[in-house]
Amino acid sequence: GVTGVQTCALPIYMKEYFASIDAKDDIDSTYEALYKAAGTKKIVACFAGGEIGVDIADELSEKMKVRTNGTKVANRRDKKVQQELIRKHGLRSIRQAGGNKLVDVEDFLRTEAYPLVLKPNEAAGSEGVKLCNSIDEAKEHFDVLMSSQMKVGGSCPSVLCQEFLRGKEYVVDHVSRDGVHKTTMMWVYDKRPFNGSAFVYFGTLPIDSDSPESKILIPYVRGVLDALGISNGASHAEVMMTQDGPCLVEMNCRAHGGDGNWVPLARALTGGYTQVDATVDSYLDKQKFSTIPDVYPSPLKAAGQEVFLVSRGRGKVRSTPGFDVIKELPSFIYLESGVSPGGFVDFTVDLFTSLGSVLLMHRDPEVLEADIKKIREMEENNEIIEYEPQVAFLK
């Protein structure tokens, strides 16, 4: 493992690393350090398991002459670049302007209809994304972002100002090999205005591959993959279904995130495989990759979804009684949270301020719905976290 190319869901397969090295100041030095650490062992693949490792994995794999997406498309993680590339290929794209100085975007802010979305051009987890309703609000948030440190990737390099897309936001997960794209799962976000933020995640729900929206979104996303030069490995597209068709929000050039906690649910939904399995096969086993369906099965083999736990409170955590209740629900399969006694919880405004995520799955959809209802009632009554005195709540 190279620091910055750490795996996300892959520890399911890799219980330990043979070696771990830090990325160097230049790709040649990293390349040399990698082969020195490998010794006599042959390196057969190089790919990123998380967002921060995408760029270095593309550079390394290209230099190593193993399967790669390469660097021919520069800055493909940059959301502004993504929109410009797909526009050149005739695909619906977002009206936008971007830069690291206010003067770069000021004309756009003055002429585009509000509300507008402002966000870092490279980030994850909806961090820094804000719906701005006036030019003054937009200018203020621009300055905030340009002085911010991102939770993924360091300081904000520039800001993207975009038209506000109205519609449902979908996630389409693919795995590719030599330009052959296979759809491993499709989801829709349950996003709602909450705690003063316009975009708070409440859940991620699977979508049947035979649905009308799937038949529109999957070909569009495959066109985006081609436009961005993503020929190998995993990808995670976020797409808005607008009144005039699908429009890319952003393409994440790596596997579906969340530390792989969604893998058991995805495996149940497909009846046996996930994006993680398919990614390994795309790099290491051409024959096994060929057996993966072009599109995941319909109907889905289970009922389930990921539920994001939202916080209406802010304060120091005394205990987490709600977690024990959730773990006893009939559809419960997994809970991930960074919240623990002694820590601090804030109001949920993005994925990073979520209390955690819960994977639920059951053969009976009514049982699933009852469990989701129970969780939402616990959130509303602030029963998940027990706080120390002097806690603040939002109604």
PDB file of N, CA and C in Angstrom, residues 203-257:
ATOM      1  N   GLY A 203     -30.446   8.956   3.474  1.00  0.00           N
ATOM      2  CA  GLY A 203     -30.363   7.553   3.104  1.00  0.00           C
ATOM      3  C   GLY A 203     -29.921   7.354   1.669  1.00  0.00           C
ATOM      4  N   THR A 204     -29.606   6.109   1.352  1.00  0.00           N
ATOM      5  CA  THR A 204     -29.280   5.694  -0.010  1.00  0.00           C
ATOM      6  C   THR A 204     -30.086   4.442  -0.311  1.00  0.00           C
ATOM      7  N   LEU A 205     -30.942   4.520  -1.320  1.00  0.00           N
ATOM      8  CA  LEU A 205     -31.877   3.439  -1.623  1.00  0.00           C
ATOM      9  C   LEU A 205     -31.517   2.783  -2.956  1.00  0.00           C
ATOM     10  N   PRO A 206     -31.542   1.457  -3.045  1.00  0.00           N
ATOM     11  CA  PRO A 206     -31.244   0.779  -4.311  1.00  0.00           C
ATOM     12  C   PRO A 206     -32.370   0.952  -5.324  1.00  0.00           C
ATOM     13  N   ILE A 207     -31.998   0.972  -6.599  1.00  0.00           N
ATOM     14  CA  ILE A 207     -32.951   1.125  -7.697  1.00  0.00           C
ATOM     15  C   ILE A 207     -32.894  -0.109  -8.588  1.00  0.00           C
ATOM     16  N   ASP A 208     -34.040  -0.611  -8.972  1.00  0.00           N
ATOM     17  CA  ASP A 208     -34.108  -1.783  -9.847  1.00  0.00           C
ATOM     18  C   ASP A 208     -33.491  -1.458 -11.209  1.00  0.00           C
ATOM     19  N   SER A 209     -32.712  -2.380 -11.734  1.00  0.00           N
ATOM     20  CA  SER A 209     -32.020  -2.130 -13.005  1.00  0.00           C
ATOM     21  C   SER A 209     -32.959  -2.110 -14.204  1.00  0.00           C
ATOM     22  N   ASP A 210     -34.200  -2.573 -14.014  1.00  0.00           N
ATOM     23  CA  ASP A 210     -35.173  -2.577 -15.112  1.00  0.00           C
ATOM     24  C   ASP A 210     -36.118  -1.382 -15.032  1.00  0.00           C
ATOM     25  N   SER A 211     -35.831  -0.442 -14.142  1.00  0.00           N
ATOM     26  CA  SER A 211     -36.686   0.724 -13.966  1.00  0.00           C
ATOM     27  C   SER A 211     -36.504   1.701 -15.131  1.00  0.00           C
ATOM     28  N   PRO A 212     -37.497   2.557 -15.377  1.00  0.00           N
ATOM     29  CA  PRO A 212     -37.369   3.537 -16.471  1.00  0.00           C
ATOM     30  C   PRO A 212     -36.154   4.447 -16.311  1.00  0.00           C
ATOM     31  N   GLU A 213     -35.881   4.882 -15.064  1.00  0.00           N
ATOM     32  CA  GLU A 213     -34.737   5.782 -14.871  1.00  0.00           C
ATOM     33  C   GLU A 213     -33.407   5.081 -15.132  1.00  0.00           C
ATOM     34  N   SER A 214     -33.318   3.779 -14.813  1.00  0.00           N
ATOM     35  CA  SER A 214     -32.089   3.035 -15.082  1.00  0.00           C
ATOM     36  C   SER A 214     -31.789   3.001 -16.573  1.00  0.00           C
ATOM     37  N   LYS A 215     -32.816   2.838 -17.364  1.00  0.00           N
ATOM     38  CA  LYS A 215     -32.622   2.727 -18.823  1.00  0.00           C
ATOM     39  C   LYS A 215     -32.156   4.045 -19.436  1.00  0.00           C
ATOM     40  N   ILE A 216     -32.381   5.143 -18.729  1.00  0.00           N
ATOM     41  CA  ILE A 216     -31.899   6.444 -19.185  1.00  0.00           C
ATOM     42  C   ILE A 216     -30.523   6.755 -18.597  1.00  0.00           C
ATOM     43  N   LEU A 217     -30.363   6.496 -17.316  1.00  0.00           N
ATOM     44  CA  LEU A 217     -29.150   6.903 -16.611  1.00  0.00           C
ATOM     45  C   LEU A 217     -27.933   6.067 -16.975  1.00  0.00           C
ATOM     46  N   ILE A 218     -28.094   4.757 -17.113  1.00  0.00           N
ATOM     47  CA  ILE A 218     -26.933   3.892 -17.364  1.00  0.00           C
ATOM     48  C   ILE A 218     -26.226   4.245 -18.675  1.00  0.00           C
ATOM     49  N   PRO A 219     -26.940   4.387 -19.809  1.00  0.00           N
ATOM     50  CA  PRO A 219     -26.233   4.791 -21.040  1.00  0.00           C
ATOM     51  C   PRO A 219     -25.566   6.160 -20.917  1.00  0.00           C
ATOM     52  N   TYR A 220     -26.228   7.079 -20.224  1.00  0.00           N
ATOM     53  CA  TYR A 220     -25.633   8.414 -20.040  1.00  0.00           C
ATOM     54  C   TYR A 220     -24.322   8.311 -19.272  1.00  0.00           C
ATOM     55  N   VAL A 221     -24.318   7.568 -18.168  1.00  0.00           N
ATOM     56  CA  VAL A 221     -23.111   7.456 -17.353  1.00  0.00           C
ATOM     57  C   VAL A 221     -21.989   6.770 -18.120  1.00  0.00           C
ATOM     58  N   ARG A 222     -22.322   5.778 -18.916  1.00  0.00           N
ATOM     59  CA  ARG A 222     -21.283   5.118 -19.712  1.00  0.00           C
ATOM     60  C   ARG A 222     -20.682   6.089 -20.725  1.00  0.00           C
ATOM     61  N   GLY A 223     -21.489   7.001 -21.236  1.00  0.00           N
ATOM     62  CA  GLY A 223     -20.957   8.041 -22.108  1.00  0.00           C
ATOM     63  C   GLY A 223     -20.017   8.973 -21.362  1.00  0.00           C
ATOM     64  N   VAL A 224     -20.344   9.274 -20.104  1.00  0.00           N
ATOM     65  CA  VAL A 224     -19.478  10.103 -19.278  1.00  0.00           C
ATOM     66  C   VAL A 224     -18.145   9.408 -19.021  1.00  0.00           C
ATOM     67  N   LEU A 225     -18.189   8.112 -18.724  1.00  0.00           N
ATOM     68  CA  LEU A 225     -16.953   7.350 -18.498  1.00  0.00           C
ATOM     69  C   LEU A 225     -16.037   7.418 -19.718  1.00  0.00           C
ATOM     70  N   ASP A 226     -16.626   7.274 -20.896  1.00  0.00           N
ATOM     71  CA  ASP A 226     -15.830   7.351 -22.125  1.00  0.00           C
ATOM     72  C   ASP A 226     -15.239   8.756 -22.297  1.00  0.00           C
ATOM     73  N   ALA A 227     -16.054   9.765 -22.020  1.00  0.00           N
ATOM     74  CA  ALA A 227     -15.583  11.147 -22.188  1.00  0.00           C
ATOM     75  C   ALA A 227     -14.430  11.469 -21.247  1.00  0.00           C
ATOM     76  N   LEU A 228     -14.443  10.877 -20.050  1.00  0.00           N
ATOM     77  CA  LEU A 228     -13.404  11.145 -19.062  1.00  0.00           C
ATOM     78  C   LEU A 228     -12.221  10.187 -19.175  1.00  0.00           C
ATOM     79  N   GLY A 229     -12.271   9.270 -20.111  1.00  0.00           N
ATOM     80  CA  GLY A 229     -11.156   8.354 -20.304  1.00  0.00           C
ATOM     81  C   GLY A 229     -11.013   7.335 -19.197  1.00  0.00           C
ATOM     82  N   ILE A 230     -12.116   6.966 -18.561  1.00  0.00           N
ATOM     83  CA  ILE A 230     -12.092   5.940 -17.507  1.00  0.00           C
ATOM     84  C   ILE A 230     -12.402   4.598 -18.161  1.00  0.00           C
ATOM     85  N   SER A 231     -11.355   3.829 -18.408  1.00  0.00           N
ATOM     86  CA  SER A 231     -11.484   2.559 -19.120  1.00  0.00           C
ATOM     87  C   SER A 231     -11.326   1.356 -18.214  1.00  0.00           C
ATOM     88  N   ASN A 232     -10.751   1.561 -17.033  1.00  0.00           N
ATOM     89  CA  ASN A 232     -10.441   0.442 -16.148  1.00  0.00           C
ATOM     90  C   ASN A 232     -10.792   0.763 -14.697  1.00  0.00           C
ATOM     91  N   GLY A 233     -11.299  -0.251 -14.005  1.00  0.00           N
ATOM     92  CA  GLY A 233     -11.534  -0.117 -12.584  1.00  0.00           C
ATOM     93  C   GLY A 233     -12.900   0.436 -12.220  1.00  0.00           C
ATOM     94  N   ALA A 234     -13.027   0.812 -10.955  1.00  0.00           N
ATOM     95  CA  ALA A 234     -14.311   1.225 -10.393  1.00  0.00           C
ATOM     96  C   ALA A 234     -14.575   2.708 -10.610  1.00  0.00           C
ATOM     97  N   SER A 235     -15.860   3.049 -10.678  1.00  0.00           N
ATOM     98  CA  SER A 235     -16.284   4.449 -10.758  1.00  0.00           C
ATOM     99  C   SER A 235     -17.612   4.602 -10.040  1.00  0.00           C
ATOM    100  N   HIS A 236     -17.856   5.826  -9.602  1.00  0.00           N
ATOM    101  CA  HIS A 236     -19.004   6.119  -8.738  1.00  0.00           C
ATOM    102  C   HIS A 236     -19.576   7.454  -9.187  1.00  0.00           C
ATOM    103  N   ALA A 237     -20.605   7.401 -10.046  1.00  0.00           N
ATOM    104  CA  ALA A 237     -21.150   8.615 -10.651  1.00  0.00           C
ATOM    105  C   ALA A 237     -22.353   9.121  -9.869  1.00  0.00           C
ATOM    106  N   GLU A 238     -22.414  10.431  -9.676  1.00  0.00           N
ATOM    107  CA  GLU A 238     -23.583  11.069  -9.089  1.00  0.00           C
ATOM    108  C   GLU A 238     -24.234  11.914 -10.173  1.00  0.00           C
ATOM    109  N   VAL A 239     -25.503  11.626 -10.431  1.00  0.00           N
ATOM    110  CA  VAL A 239     -26.202  12.208 -11.581  1.00  0.00           C
ATOM    111  C   VAL A 239     -27.573  12.708 -11.145  1.00  0.00           C
ATOM    112  N   MET A 240     -27.925  13.902 -11.594  1.00  0.00           N
ATOM    113  CA  MET A 240     -29.246  14.450 -11.314  1.00  0.00           C
ATOM    114  C   MET A 240     -30.171  14.173 -12.495  1.00  0.00           C
ATOM    115  N   MET A 241     -31.339  13.628 -12.204  1.00  0.00           N
ATOM    116  CA  MET A 241     -32.346  13.444 -13.242  1.00  0.00           C
ATOM    117  C   MET A 241     -33.208  14.703 -13.256  1.00  0.00           C
ATOM    118  N   THR A 242     -32.959  15.555 -14.238  1.00  0.00           N
ATOM    119  CA  THR A 242     -33.670  16.828 -14.346  1.00  0.00           C
ATOM    120  C   THR A 242     -34.849  16.686 -15.307  1.00  0.00           C
ATOM    121  N   GLN A 243     -35.602  17.768 -15.481  1.00  0.00           N
ATOM    122  CA  GLN A 243     -36.739  17.745 -16.394  1.00  0.00           C
ATOM    123  C   GLN A 243     -36.304  17.509 -17.825  1.00  0.00           C
ATOM    124  N   ASP A 244     -35.078  17.910 -18.159  1.00  0.00           N
ATOM    125  CA  ASP A 244     -34.594  17.698 -19.522  1.00  0.00           C
ATOM    126  C   ASP A 244     -33.538  16.605 -19.601  1.00  0.00           C
ATOM    127  N   GLY A 245     -33.628  15.637 -18.694  1.00  0.00           N
ATOM    128  CA  GLY A 245     -32.768  14.464 -18.768  1.00  0.00           C
ATOM    129  C   GLY A 245     -31.659  14.457 -17.735  1.00  0.00           C
ATOM    130  N   PRO A 246     -30.817  13.408 -17.766  1.00  0.00           N
ATOM    131  CA  PRO A 246     -29.754  13.278 -16.767  1.00  0.00           C
ATOM    132  C   PRO A 246     -28.641  14.295 -16.964  1.00  0.00           C
ATOM    133  N   CYS A 247     -28.067  14.739 -15.835  1.00  0.00           N
ATOM    134  CA  CYS A 247     -26.936  15.666 -15.879  1.00  0.00           C
ATOM    135  C   CYS A 247     -25.961  15.282 -14.786  1.00  0.00           C
ATOM    136  N   LEU A 248     -24.697  15.148 -15.150  1.00  0.00           N
ATOM    137  CA  LEU A 248     -23.667  14.768 -14.192  1.00  0.00           C
ATOM    138  C   LEU A 248     -23.513  15.818 -13.098  1.00  0.00           C
ATOM    139  N   VAL A 249     -23.506  15.367 -11.850  1.00  0.00           N
ATOM    140  CA  VAL A 249     -23.113  16.211 -10.724  1.00  0.00           C
ATOM    141  C   VAL A 249     -21.610  16.086 -10.539  1.00  0.00           C
ATOM    142  N   GLU A 250     -21.134  14.839 -10.417  1.00  0.00           N
ATOM    143  CA  GLU A 250     -19.702  14.590 -10.370  1.00  0.00           C
ATOM    144  C   GLU A 250     -19.426  13.114 -10.601  1.00  0.00           C
ATOM    145  N   MET A 251     -18.266  12.834 -11.140  1.00  0.00           N
ATOM    146  CA  MET A 251     -17.799  11.465 -11.318  1.00  0.00           C
ATOM    147  C   MET A 251     -16.647  11.221 -10.354  1.00  0.00           C
ATOM    148  N   ASN A 252     -16.836  10.265  -9.449  1.00  0.00           N
ATOM    149  CA  ASN A 252     -15.775   9.858  -8.542  1.00  0.00           C
ATOM    150  C   ASN A 252     -15.039   8.681  -9.181  1.00  0.00           C
ATOM    151  N   CYS A 253     -13.760   8.872  -9.432  1.00  0.00           N
ATOM    152  CA  CYS A 253     -12.993   7.908 -10.223  1.00  0.00           C
ATOM    153  C   CYS A 253     -12.428   6.805  -9.327  1.00  0.00           C
ATOM    154  N   ARG A 254     -13.320   6.216  -8.536  1.00  0.00           N
ATOM    155  CA  ARG A 254     -12.939   5.145  -7.600  1.00  0.00           C
ATOM    156  C   ARG A 254     -14.209   4.441  -7.158  1.00  0.00           C
ATOM    157  N   ALA A 255     -14.069   3.471  -6.277  1.00  0.00           N
ATOM    158  CA  ALA A 255     -15.214   2.686  -5.829  1.00  0.00           C
ATOM    159  C   ALA A 255     -16.151   3.510  -4.951  1.00  0.00           C
ATOM    160  N   HIS A 256     -17.382   3.053  -4.848  1.00  0.00           N
ATOM    161  CA  HIS A 256     -18.366   3.575  -3.907  1.00  0.00           C
ATOM    162  C   HIS A 256     -17.703   3.638  -2.524  1.00  0.00           C
ATOM    163  N   GLY A 257     -17.871   4.753  -1.801  1.00  0.00           N
ATOM    164  CA  GLY A 257     -17.132   4.967  -0.562  1.00  0.00           C
ATOM    165  C   GLY A 257     -17.758   4.303   0.652  1.00  0.00           C
TER     166      GLY A 257
END
